[in-house]
Short mmCIF file of C-alpha atoms in Angstrom, two decimals:
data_model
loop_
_atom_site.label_atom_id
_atom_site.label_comp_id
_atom_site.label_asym_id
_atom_site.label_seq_id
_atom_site.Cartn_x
_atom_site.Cartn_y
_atom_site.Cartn_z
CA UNK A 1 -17.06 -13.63 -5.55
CA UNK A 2 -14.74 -10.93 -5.71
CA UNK A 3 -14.12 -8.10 -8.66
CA UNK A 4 -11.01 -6.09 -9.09
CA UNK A 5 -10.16 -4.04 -11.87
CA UNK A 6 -7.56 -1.95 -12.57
CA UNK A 7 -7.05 0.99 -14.54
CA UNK A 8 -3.84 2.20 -15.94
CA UNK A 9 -2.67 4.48 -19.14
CA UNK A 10 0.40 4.09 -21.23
CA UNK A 11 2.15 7.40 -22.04
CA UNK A 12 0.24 9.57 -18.94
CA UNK A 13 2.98 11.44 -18.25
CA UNK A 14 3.87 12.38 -21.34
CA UNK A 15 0.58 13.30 -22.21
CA UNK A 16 0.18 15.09 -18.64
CA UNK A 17 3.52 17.26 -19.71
CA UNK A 18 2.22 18.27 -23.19
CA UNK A 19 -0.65 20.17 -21.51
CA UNK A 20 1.77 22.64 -19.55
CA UNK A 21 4.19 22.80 -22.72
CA UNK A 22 3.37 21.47 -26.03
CA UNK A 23 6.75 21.42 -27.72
CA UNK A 24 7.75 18.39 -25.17
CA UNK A 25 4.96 15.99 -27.06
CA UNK A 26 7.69 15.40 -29.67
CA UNK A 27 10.76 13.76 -28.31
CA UNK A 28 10.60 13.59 -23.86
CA UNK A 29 11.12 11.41 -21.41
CA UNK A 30 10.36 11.59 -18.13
CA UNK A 31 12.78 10.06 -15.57
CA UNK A 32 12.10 9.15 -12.12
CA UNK A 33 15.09 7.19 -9.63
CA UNK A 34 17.38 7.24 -12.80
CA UNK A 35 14.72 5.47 -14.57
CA UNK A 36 12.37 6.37 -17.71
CA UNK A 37 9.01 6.43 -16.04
CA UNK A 38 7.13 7.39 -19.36
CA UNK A 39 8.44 8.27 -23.09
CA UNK A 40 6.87 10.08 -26.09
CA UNK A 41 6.35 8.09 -29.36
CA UNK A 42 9.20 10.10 -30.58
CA UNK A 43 11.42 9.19 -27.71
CA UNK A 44 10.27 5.49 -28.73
CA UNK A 45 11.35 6.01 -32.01
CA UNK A 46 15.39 6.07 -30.70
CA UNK A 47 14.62 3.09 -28.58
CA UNK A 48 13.86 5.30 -25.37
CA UNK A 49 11.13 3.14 -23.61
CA UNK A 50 9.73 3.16 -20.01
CA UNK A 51 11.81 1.40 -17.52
CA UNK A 52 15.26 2.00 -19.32
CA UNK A 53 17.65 3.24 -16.86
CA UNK A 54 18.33 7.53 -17.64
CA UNK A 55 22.09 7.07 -18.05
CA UNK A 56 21.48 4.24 -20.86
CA UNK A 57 18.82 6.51 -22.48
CA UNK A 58 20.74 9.73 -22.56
CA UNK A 59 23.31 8.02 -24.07
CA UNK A 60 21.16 6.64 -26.95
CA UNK A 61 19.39 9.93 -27.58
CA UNK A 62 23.23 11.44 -28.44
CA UNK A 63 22.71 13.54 -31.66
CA UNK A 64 18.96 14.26 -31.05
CA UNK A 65 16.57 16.76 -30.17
CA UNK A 66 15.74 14.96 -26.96
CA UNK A 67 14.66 16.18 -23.60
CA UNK A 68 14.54 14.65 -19.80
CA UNK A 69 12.58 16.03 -17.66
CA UNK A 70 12.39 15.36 -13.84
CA UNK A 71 9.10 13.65 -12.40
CA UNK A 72 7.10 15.88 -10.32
CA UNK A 73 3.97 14.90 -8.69
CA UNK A 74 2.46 18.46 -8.88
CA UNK A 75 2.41 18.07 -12.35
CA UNK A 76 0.27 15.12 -12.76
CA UNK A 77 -2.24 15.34 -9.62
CA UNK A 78 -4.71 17.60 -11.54
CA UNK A 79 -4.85 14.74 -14.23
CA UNK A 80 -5.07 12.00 -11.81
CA UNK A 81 -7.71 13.41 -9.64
CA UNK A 82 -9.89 13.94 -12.46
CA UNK A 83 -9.95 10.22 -13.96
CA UNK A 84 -10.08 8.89 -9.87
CA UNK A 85 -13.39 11.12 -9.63
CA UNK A 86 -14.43 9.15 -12.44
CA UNK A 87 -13.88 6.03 -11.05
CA UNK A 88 -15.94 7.32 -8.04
CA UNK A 89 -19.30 7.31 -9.81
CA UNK A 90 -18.50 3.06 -10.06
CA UNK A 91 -17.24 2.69 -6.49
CA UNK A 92 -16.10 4.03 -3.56
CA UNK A 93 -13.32 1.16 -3.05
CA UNK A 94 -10.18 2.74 -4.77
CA UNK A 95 -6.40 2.35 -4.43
CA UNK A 96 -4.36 4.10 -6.40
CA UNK A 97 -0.81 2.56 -7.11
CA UNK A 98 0.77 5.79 -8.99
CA UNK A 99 -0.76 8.68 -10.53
CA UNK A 100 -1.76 6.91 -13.89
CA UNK A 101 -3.55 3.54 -12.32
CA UNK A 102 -5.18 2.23 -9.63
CA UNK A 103 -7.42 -0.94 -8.10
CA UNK A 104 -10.98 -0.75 -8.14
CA UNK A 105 -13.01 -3.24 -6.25
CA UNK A 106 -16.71 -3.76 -8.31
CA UNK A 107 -17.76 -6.51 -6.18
CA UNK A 108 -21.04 -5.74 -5.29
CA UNK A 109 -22.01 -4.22 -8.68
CA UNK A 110 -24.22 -6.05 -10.51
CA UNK A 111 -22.66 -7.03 -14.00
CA UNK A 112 -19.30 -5.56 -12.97
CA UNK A 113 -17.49 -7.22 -15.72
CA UNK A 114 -19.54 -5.70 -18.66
CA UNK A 115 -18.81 -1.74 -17.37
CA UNK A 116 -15.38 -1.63 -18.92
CA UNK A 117 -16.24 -0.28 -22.09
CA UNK A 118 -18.71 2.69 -20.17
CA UNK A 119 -15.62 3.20 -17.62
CA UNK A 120 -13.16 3.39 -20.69
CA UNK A 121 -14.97 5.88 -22.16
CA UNK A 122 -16.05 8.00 -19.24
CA UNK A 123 -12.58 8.29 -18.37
CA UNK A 124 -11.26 9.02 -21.77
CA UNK A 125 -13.97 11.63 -22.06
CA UNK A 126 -12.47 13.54 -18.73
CA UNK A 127 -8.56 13.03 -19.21
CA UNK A 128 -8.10 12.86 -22.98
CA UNK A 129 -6.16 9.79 -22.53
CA UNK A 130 -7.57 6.33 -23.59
CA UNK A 131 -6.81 3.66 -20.41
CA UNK A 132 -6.07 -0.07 -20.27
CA UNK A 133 -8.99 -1.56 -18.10
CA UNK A 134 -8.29 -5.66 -16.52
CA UNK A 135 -10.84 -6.83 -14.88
CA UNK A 136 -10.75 -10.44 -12.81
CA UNK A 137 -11.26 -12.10 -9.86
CA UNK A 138 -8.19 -10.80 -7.79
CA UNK A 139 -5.77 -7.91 -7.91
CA UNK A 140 -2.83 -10.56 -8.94
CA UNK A 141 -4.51 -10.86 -12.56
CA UNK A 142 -6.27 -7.87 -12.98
CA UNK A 143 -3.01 -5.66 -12.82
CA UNK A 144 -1.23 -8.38 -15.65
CA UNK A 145 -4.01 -8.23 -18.03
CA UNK A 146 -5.70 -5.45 -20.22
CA UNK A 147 -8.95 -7.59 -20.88
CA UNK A 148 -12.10 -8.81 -19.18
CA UNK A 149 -10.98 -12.44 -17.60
CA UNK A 150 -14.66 -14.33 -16.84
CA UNK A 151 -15.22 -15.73 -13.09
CA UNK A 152 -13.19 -18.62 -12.80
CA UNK A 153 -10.92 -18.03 -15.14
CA UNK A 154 -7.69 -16.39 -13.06
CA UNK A 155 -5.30 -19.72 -12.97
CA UNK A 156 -6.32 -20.69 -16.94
CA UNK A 157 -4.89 -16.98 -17.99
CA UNK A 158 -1.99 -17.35 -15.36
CA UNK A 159 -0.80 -20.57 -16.97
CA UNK A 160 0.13 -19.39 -19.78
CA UNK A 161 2.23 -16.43 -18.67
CA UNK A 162 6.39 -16.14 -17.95
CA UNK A 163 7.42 -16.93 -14.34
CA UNK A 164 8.43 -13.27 -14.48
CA UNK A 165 4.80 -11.99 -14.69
CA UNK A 166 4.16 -13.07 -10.62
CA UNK A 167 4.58 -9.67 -9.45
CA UNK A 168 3.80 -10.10 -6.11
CA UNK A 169 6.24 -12.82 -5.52
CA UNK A 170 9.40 -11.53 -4.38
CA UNK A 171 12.57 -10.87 -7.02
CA UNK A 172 14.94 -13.77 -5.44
CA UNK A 173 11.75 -16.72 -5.67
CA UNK A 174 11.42 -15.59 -9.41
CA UNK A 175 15.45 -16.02 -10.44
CA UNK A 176 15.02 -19.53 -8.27
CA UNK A 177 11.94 -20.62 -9.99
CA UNK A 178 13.85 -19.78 -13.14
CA UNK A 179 17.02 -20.65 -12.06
CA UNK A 180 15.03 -24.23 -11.41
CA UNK A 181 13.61 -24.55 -15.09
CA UNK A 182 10.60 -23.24 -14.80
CA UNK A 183 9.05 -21.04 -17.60
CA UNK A 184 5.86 -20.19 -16.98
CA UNK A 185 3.54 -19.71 -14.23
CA UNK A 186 1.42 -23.34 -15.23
CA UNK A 187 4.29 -25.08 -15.19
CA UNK A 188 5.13 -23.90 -11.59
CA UNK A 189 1.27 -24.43 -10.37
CA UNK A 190 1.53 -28.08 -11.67
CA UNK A 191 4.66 -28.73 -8.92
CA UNK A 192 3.37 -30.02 -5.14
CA UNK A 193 3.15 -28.09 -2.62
CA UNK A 194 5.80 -30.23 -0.59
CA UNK A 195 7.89 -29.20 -3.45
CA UNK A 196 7.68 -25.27 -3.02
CA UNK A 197 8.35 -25.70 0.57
CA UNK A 198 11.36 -27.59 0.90
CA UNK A 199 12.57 -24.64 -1.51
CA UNK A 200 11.11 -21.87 -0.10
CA UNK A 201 9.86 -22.29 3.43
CA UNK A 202 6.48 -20.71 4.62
CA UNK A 203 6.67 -18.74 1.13
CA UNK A 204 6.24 -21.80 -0.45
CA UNK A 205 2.87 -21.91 0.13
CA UNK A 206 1.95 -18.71 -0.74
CA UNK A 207 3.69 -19.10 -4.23
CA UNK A 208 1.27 -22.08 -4.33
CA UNK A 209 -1.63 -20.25 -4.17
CA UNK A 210 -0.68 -17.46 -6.12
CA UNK A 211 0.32 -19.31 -9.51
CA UNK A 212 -3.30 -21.17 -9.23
CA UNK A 213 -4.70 -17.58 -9.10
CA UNK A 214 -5.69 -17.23 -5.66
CA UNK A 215 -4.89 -14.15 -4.13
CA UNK A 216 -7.32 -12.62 -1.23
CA UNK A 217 -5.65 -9.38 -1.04
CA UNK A 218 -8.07 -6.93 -0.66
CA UNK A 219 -8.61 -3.09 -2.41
CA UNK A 220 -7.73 -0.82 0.12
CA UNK A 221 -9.73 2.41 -0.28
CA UNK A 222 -7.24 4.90 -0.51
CA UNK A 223 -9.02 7.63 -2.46
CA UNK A 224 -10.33 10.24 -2.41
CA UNK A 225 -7.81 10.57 0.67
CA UNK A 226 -9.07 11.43 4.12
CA UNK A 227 -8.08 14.87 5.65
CA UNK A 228 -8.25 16.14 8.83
CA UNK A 229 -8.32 19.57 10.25
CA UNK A 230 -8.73 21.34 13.07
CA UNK A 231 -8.53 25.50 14.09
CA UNK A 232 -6.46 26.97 17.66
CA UNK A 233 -7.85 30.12 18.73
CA UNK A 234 -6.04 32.27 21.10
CA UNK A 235 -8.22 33.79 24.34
CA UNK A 236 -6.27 36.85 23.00
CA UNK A 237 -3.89 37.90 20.48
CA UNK A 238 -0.44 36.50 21.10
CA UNK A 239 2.66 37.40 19.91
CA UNK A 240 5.71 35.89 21.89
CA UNK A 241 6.99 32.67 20.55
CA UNK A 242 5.62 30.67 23.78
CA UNK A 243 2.21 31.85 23.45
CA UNK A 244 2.47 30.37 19.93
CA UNK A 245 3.81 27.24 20.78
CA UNK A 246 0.95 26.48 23.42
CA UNK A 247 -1.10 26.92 20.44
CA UNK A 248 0.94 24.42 18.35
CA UNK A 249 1.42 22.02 21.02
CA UNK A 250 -2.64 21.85 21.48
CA UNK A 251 -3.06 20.90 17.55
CA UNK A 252 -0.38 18.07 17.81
CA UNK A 253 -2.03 16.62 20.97
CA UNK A 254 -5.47 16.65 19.20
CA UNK A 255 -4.26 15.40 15.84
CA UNK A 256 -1.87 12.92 17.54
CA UNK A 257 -5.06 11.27 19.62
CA UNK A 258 -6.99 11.12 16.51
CA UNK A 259 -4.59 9.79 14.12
CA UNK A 260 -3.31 7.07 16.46
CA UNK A 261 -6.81 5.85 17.21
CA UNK A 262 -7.26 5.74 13.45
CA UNK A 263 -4.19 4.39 13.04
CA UNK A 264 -3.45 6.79 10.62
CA UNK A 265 -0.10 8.92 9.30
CA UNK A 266 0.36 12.18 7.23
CA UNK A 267 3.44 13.27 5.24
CA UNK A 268 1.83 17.12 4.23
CA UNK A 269 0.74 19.96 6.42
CA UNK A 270 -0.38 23.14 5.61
CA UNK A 271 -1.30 25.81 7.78
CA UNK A 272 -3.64 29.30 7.80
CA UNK A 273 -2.39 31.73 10.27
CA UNK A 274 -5.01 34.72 11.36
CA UNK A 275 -3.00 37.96 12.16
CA UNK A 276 -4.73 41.68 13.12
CA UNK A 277 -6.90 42.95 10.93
CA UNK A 278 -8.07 39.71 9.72
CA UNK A 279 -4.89 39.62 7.41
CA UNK A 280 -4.53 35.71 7.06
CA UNK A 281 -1.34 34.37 5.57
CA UNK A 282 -0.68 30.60 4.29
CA UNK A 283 1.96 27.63 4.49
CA UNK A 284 2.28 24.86 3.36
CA UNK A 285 5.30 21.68 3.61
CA UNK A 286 5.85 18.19 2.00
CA UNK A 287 7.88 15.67 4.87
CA UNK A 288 9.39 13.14 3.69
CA UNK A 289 9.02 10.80 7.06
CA UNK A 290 5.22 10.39 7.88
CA UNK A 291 3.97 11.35 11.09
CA UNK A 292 1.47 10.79 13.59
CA UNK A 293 2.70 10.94 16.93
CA UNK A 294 2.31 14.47 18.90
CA UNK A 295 5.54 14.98 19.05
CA UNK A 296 6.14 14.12 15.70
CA UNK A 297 3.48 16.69 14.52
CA UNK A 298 4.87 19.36 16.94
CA UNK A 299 7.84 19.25 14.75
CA UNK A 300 6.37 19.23 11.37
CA UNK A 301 3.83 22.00 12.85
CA UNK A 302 7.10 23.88 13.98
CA UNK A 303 9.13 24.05 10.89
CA UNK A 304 5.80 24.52 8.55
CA UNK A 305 5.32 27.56 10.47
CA UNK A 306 8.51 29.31 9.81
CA UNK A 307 7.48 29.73 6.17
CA UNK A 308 4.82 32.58 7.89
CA UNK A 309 6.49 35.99 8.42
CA UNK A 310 5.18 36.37 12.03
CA UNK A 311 5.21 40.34 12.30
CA UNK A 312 2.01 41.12 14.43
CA UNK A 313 -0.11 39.79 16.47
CA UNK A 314 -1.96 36.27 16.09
CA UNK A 315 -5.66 35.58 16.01
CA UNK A 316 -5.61 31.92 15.24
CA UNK A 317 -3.96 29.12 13.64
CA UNK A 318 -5.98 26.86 11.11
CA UNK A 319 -3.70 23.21 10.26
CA UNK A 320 -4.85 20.83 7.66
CA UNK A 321 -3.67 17.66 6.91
CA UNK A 322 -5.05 17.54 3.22
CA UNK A 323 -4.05 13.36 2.85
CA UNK A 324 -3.71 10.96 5.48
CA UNK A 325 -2.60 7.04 5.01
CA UNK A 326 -2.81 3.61 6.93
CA UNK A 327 0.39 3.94 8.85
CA UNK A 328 2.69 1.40 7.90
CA UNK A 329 2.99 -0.94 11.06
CA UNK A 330 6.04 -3.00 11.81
CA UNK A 331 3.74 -4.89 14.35
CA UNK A 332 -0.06 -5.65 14.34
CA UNK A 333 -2.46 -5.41 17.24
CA UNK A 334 -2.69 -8.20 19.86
CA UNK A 335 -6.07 -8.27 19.86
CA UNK A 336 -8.04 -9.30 17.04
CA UNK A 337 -11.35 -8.32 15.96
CA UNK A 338 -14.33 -10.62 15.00
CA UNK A 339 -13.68 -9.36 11.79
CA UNK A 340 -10.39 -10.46 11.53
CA UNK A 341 -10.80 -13.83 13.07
CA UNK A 342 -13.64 -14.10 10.18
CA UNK A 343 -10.92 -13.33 7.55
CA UNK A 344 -9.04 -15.73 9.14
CA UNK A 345 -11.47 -18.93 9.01
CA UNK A 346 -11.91 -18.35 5.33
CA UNK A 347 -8.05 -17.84 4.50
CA UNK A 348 -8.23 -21.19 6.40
CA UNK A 349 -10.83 -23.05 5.10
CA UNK A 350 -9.54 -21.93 1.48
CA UNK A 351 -6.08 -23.77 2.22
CA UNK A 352 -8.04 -26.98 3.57
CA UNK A 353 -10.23 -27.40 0.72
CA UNK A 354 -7.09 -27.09 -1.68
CA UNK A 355 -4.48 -29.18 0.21
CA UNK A 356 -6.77 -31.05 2.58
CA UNK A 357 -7.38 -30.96 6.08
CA UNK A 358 -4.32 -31.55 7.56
CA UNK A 359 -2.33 -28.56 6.26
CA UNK A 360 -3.11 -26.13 8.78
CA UNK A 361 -3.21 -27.26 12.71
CA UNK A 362 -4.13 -24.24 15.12
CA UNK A 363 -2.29 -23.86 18.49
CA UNK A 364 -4.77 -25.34 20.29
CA UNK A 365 -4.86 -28.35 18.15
CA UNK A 366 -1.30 -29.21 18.22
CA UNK A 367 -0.42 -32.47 20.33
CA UNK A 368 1.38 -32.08 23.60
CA UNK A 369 5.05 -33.88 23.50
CA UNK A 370 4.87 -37.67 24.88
CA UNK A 371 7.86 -36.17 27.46
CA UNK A 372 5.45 -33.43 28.50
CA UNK A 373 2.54 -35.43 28.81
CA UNK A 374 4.35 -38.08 31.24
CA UNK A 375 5.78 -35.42 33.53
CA UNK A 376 2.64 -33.83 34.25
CA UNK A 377 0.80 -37.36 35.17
CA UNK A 378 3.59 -38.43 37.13
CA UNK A 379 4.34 -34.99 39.27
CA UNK A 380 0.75 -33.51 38.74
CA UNK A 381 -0.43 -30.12 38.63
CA UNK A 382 1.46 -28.00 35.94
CA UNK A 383 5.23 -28.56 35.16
CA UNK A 384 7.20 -24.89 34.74
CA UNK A 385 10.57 -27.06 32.67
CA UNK A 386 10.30 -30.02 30.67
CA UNK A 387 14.26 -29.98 30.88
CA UNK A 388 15.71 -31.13 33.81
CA UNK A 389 17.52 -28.25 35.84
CA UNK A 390 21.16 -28.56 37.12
CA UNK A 391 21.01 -32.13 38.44
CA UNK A 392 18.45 -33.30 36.36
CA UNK A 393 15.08 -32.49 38.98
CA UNK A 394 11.74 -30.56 37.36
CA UNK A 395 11.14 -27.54 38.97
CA UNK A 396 7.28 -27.42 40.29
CA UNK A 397 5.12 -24.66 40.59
CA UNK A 398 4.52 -24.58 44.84
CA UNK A 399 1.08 -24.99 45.90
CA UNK A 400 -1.00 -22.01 46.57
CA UNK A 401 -1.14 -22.65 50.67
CA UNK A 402 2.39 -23.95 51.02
CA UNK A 403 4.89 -21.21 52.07
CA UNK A 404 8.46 -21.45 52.14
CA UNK A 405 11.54 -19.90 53.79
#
């Protein structure tokens, strides 16, 4: 049985910004996309809360000592490295969602449910900041509650929750559901499944599941992040722009190979250029498009390296992805592993033992059409059409020692 947790804080970036400058503790808000990401408990005081849009908040705060500032990640990464490293000493299965929380997967710890209280304090005794710790059986209800939910008990806790608290679902099924009468999740999980598919297709199903707690989706482990890197050195010191690009052009063919077999993607590279004298000089650069093809990495390598003031002559070049990601694929693989065909048969055998048997038919189990069937026992041998072409004959597939002209 499967254990997710997840760990969040309420006012982390507040808290994260009164370390650099103490005066913004008292009335701040932090805005991110023209939204409040995070307010003080001064802010709060006015009515600025997290999730308010800026323009509405800057508009109540009129009159006030009160401060916006701009989200940076810089600012916050020393914070949230610190309480991840925590979470490292309970597992090694982490995804972090944003800088202040993340999913843990304590599946194969024994007792997992009774560590909050030791994980709460651990991290409080690193950060400073005291964190909201849900613990249950998926990541669906671990990230809606802030308490220990025993084994079994996912759909009881999800009954009794608004519609609006399915955050996985997507925005439009939520104002339908709503839009249909229905309240709260229990309500919805009481409804057929024939029901939620005549509204909502092949999502109907997956609603179905969801509001009766089930959710497989696993914890990726995203943290610490992976890097990779990897040093060039010249057979002699170069100094023309086309020596230097052979250079760059063998790091984004070795990179490239090994993040496409990994089926990996980086957005930062930073780079440690050797000159004479063993005077080494640094860059680094943030992209907003991730990369992993050599040609994409050519580029990034490229314009990375124009931050260096290239005045002598070149020893070596040193790159270093320091985070690399799952690349986000539009299309999976063709061919599956074992592993995946294993996560298959239990997604599968899940559904049948909740809806019965017959709600899942694989390809090879679905019945030829009676037309189909006919043609090939009449005409033998394998039929190419089962429509009939121009004046209504079936085209047949020629036998292998027939010839024609």
């Amino acid at each position: 049985m499967s254990v997710v947790a997840f760990v969040t804080f309420d006012g982390f970036y507040v808290a994260g910004l009164s370390r650099i400058e103490p005066v913004l503790a008292k009335a701040v808000a932090v805005v991110r996309a023209r939204k409040v990401l995070d307010s003080s408990p001064g802010a709060r005081k006015i009515g600025i809360h997290p999730g308010m849009a800026a323009s509405e908040a800057r508009y109540a705060s009129q009159g006030s000592k009160m401060r916006f500032v701009d989200y940076r990640e810089s600012d916050y990464a020393e914070t949230s490295a610190r309480w991840l490293d925590i979470c490292c000493e309970y597992t090694a299965i982490i995804e972090p969602v944003e800088p202040h929380c993340a999913f843990l997967d304590l599946s194969t710890l024994a007792g997992a449910r009774e560590l909050a209280l030791a994980m709460s304090a651990d991290i409080y005794g690193a950060v400073r900041i005291c964190p909201r710790i849900g613990i249950a059986s998926s990541k669906l209800v671990a990230r809606l509650t802030g308490q220990v939910i025993p084994e079994g008990g996912d759909a009881g806790f999800l009954a009794q929750l608004p519609i609006e608290s399915l955050w996985m679902a997507k925005p439009e099924h939520l104002r339908r559901l709503s839009f249909l009468g229905y309240r709260t999740i229990g309500e919805v999980a009481r409804l057929p499944l024939e029901v939620l598919q005549k509204q909502f297709g092949q999502a109907g199903l997956q609603i179905s599941l969801w509001v009766r707690g089930m959710d497989r989706t696993p914890v990726r482990p995203l943290y610490p992040p992976e890097e990779l890197s990897a040093r060039f050195t010249f057979p002699q010191p170069v100094r023309l722009d086309q020596e230097v690009e052979a250079g760059l052009k063998a790091l984004a063919e070795h990179f490239g190979s090994v993040l496409r077999t990994r089926d990996m993607q980086t957005k930062q590279i930073e780079l440690e250029v050797v000159f004479e004298g063993n005077r080494v000089e640094s860059a680094a650069r943030c992209f907003v498009n991730p990369m992993q093809s050599p040609g994409a990495l050519l580029t990034g390598l490229r314009l990375t390296l124009r931050l260096v003031a290239l005045g002598s002559e070149i020893y070596s070049i040193r790159a270093r992805f320091p985070k690399i990601e799952p690349s986000d694929r539009s299309q999976m693989t063709l061919d599956a592993t074992v592993k995946d065909a294993e996560k298959a048969n239990g997604a599968i055998k899940q559904l049948q033992e909740t809806f019965g048997q017959g709600i899942i038919k694989r390809a090879g189990e679905v019945e030829a059409p009676r037309r189909q069937k006919f043609l090939k026992a009449f005409l033998g041998g394998d039929v190419l059409a089962s429509r009939p072409q121009g004046n209504g004959s079936v085209k047949r597939r020629p036998a292998k020692d027939s010839w024609t002209s």
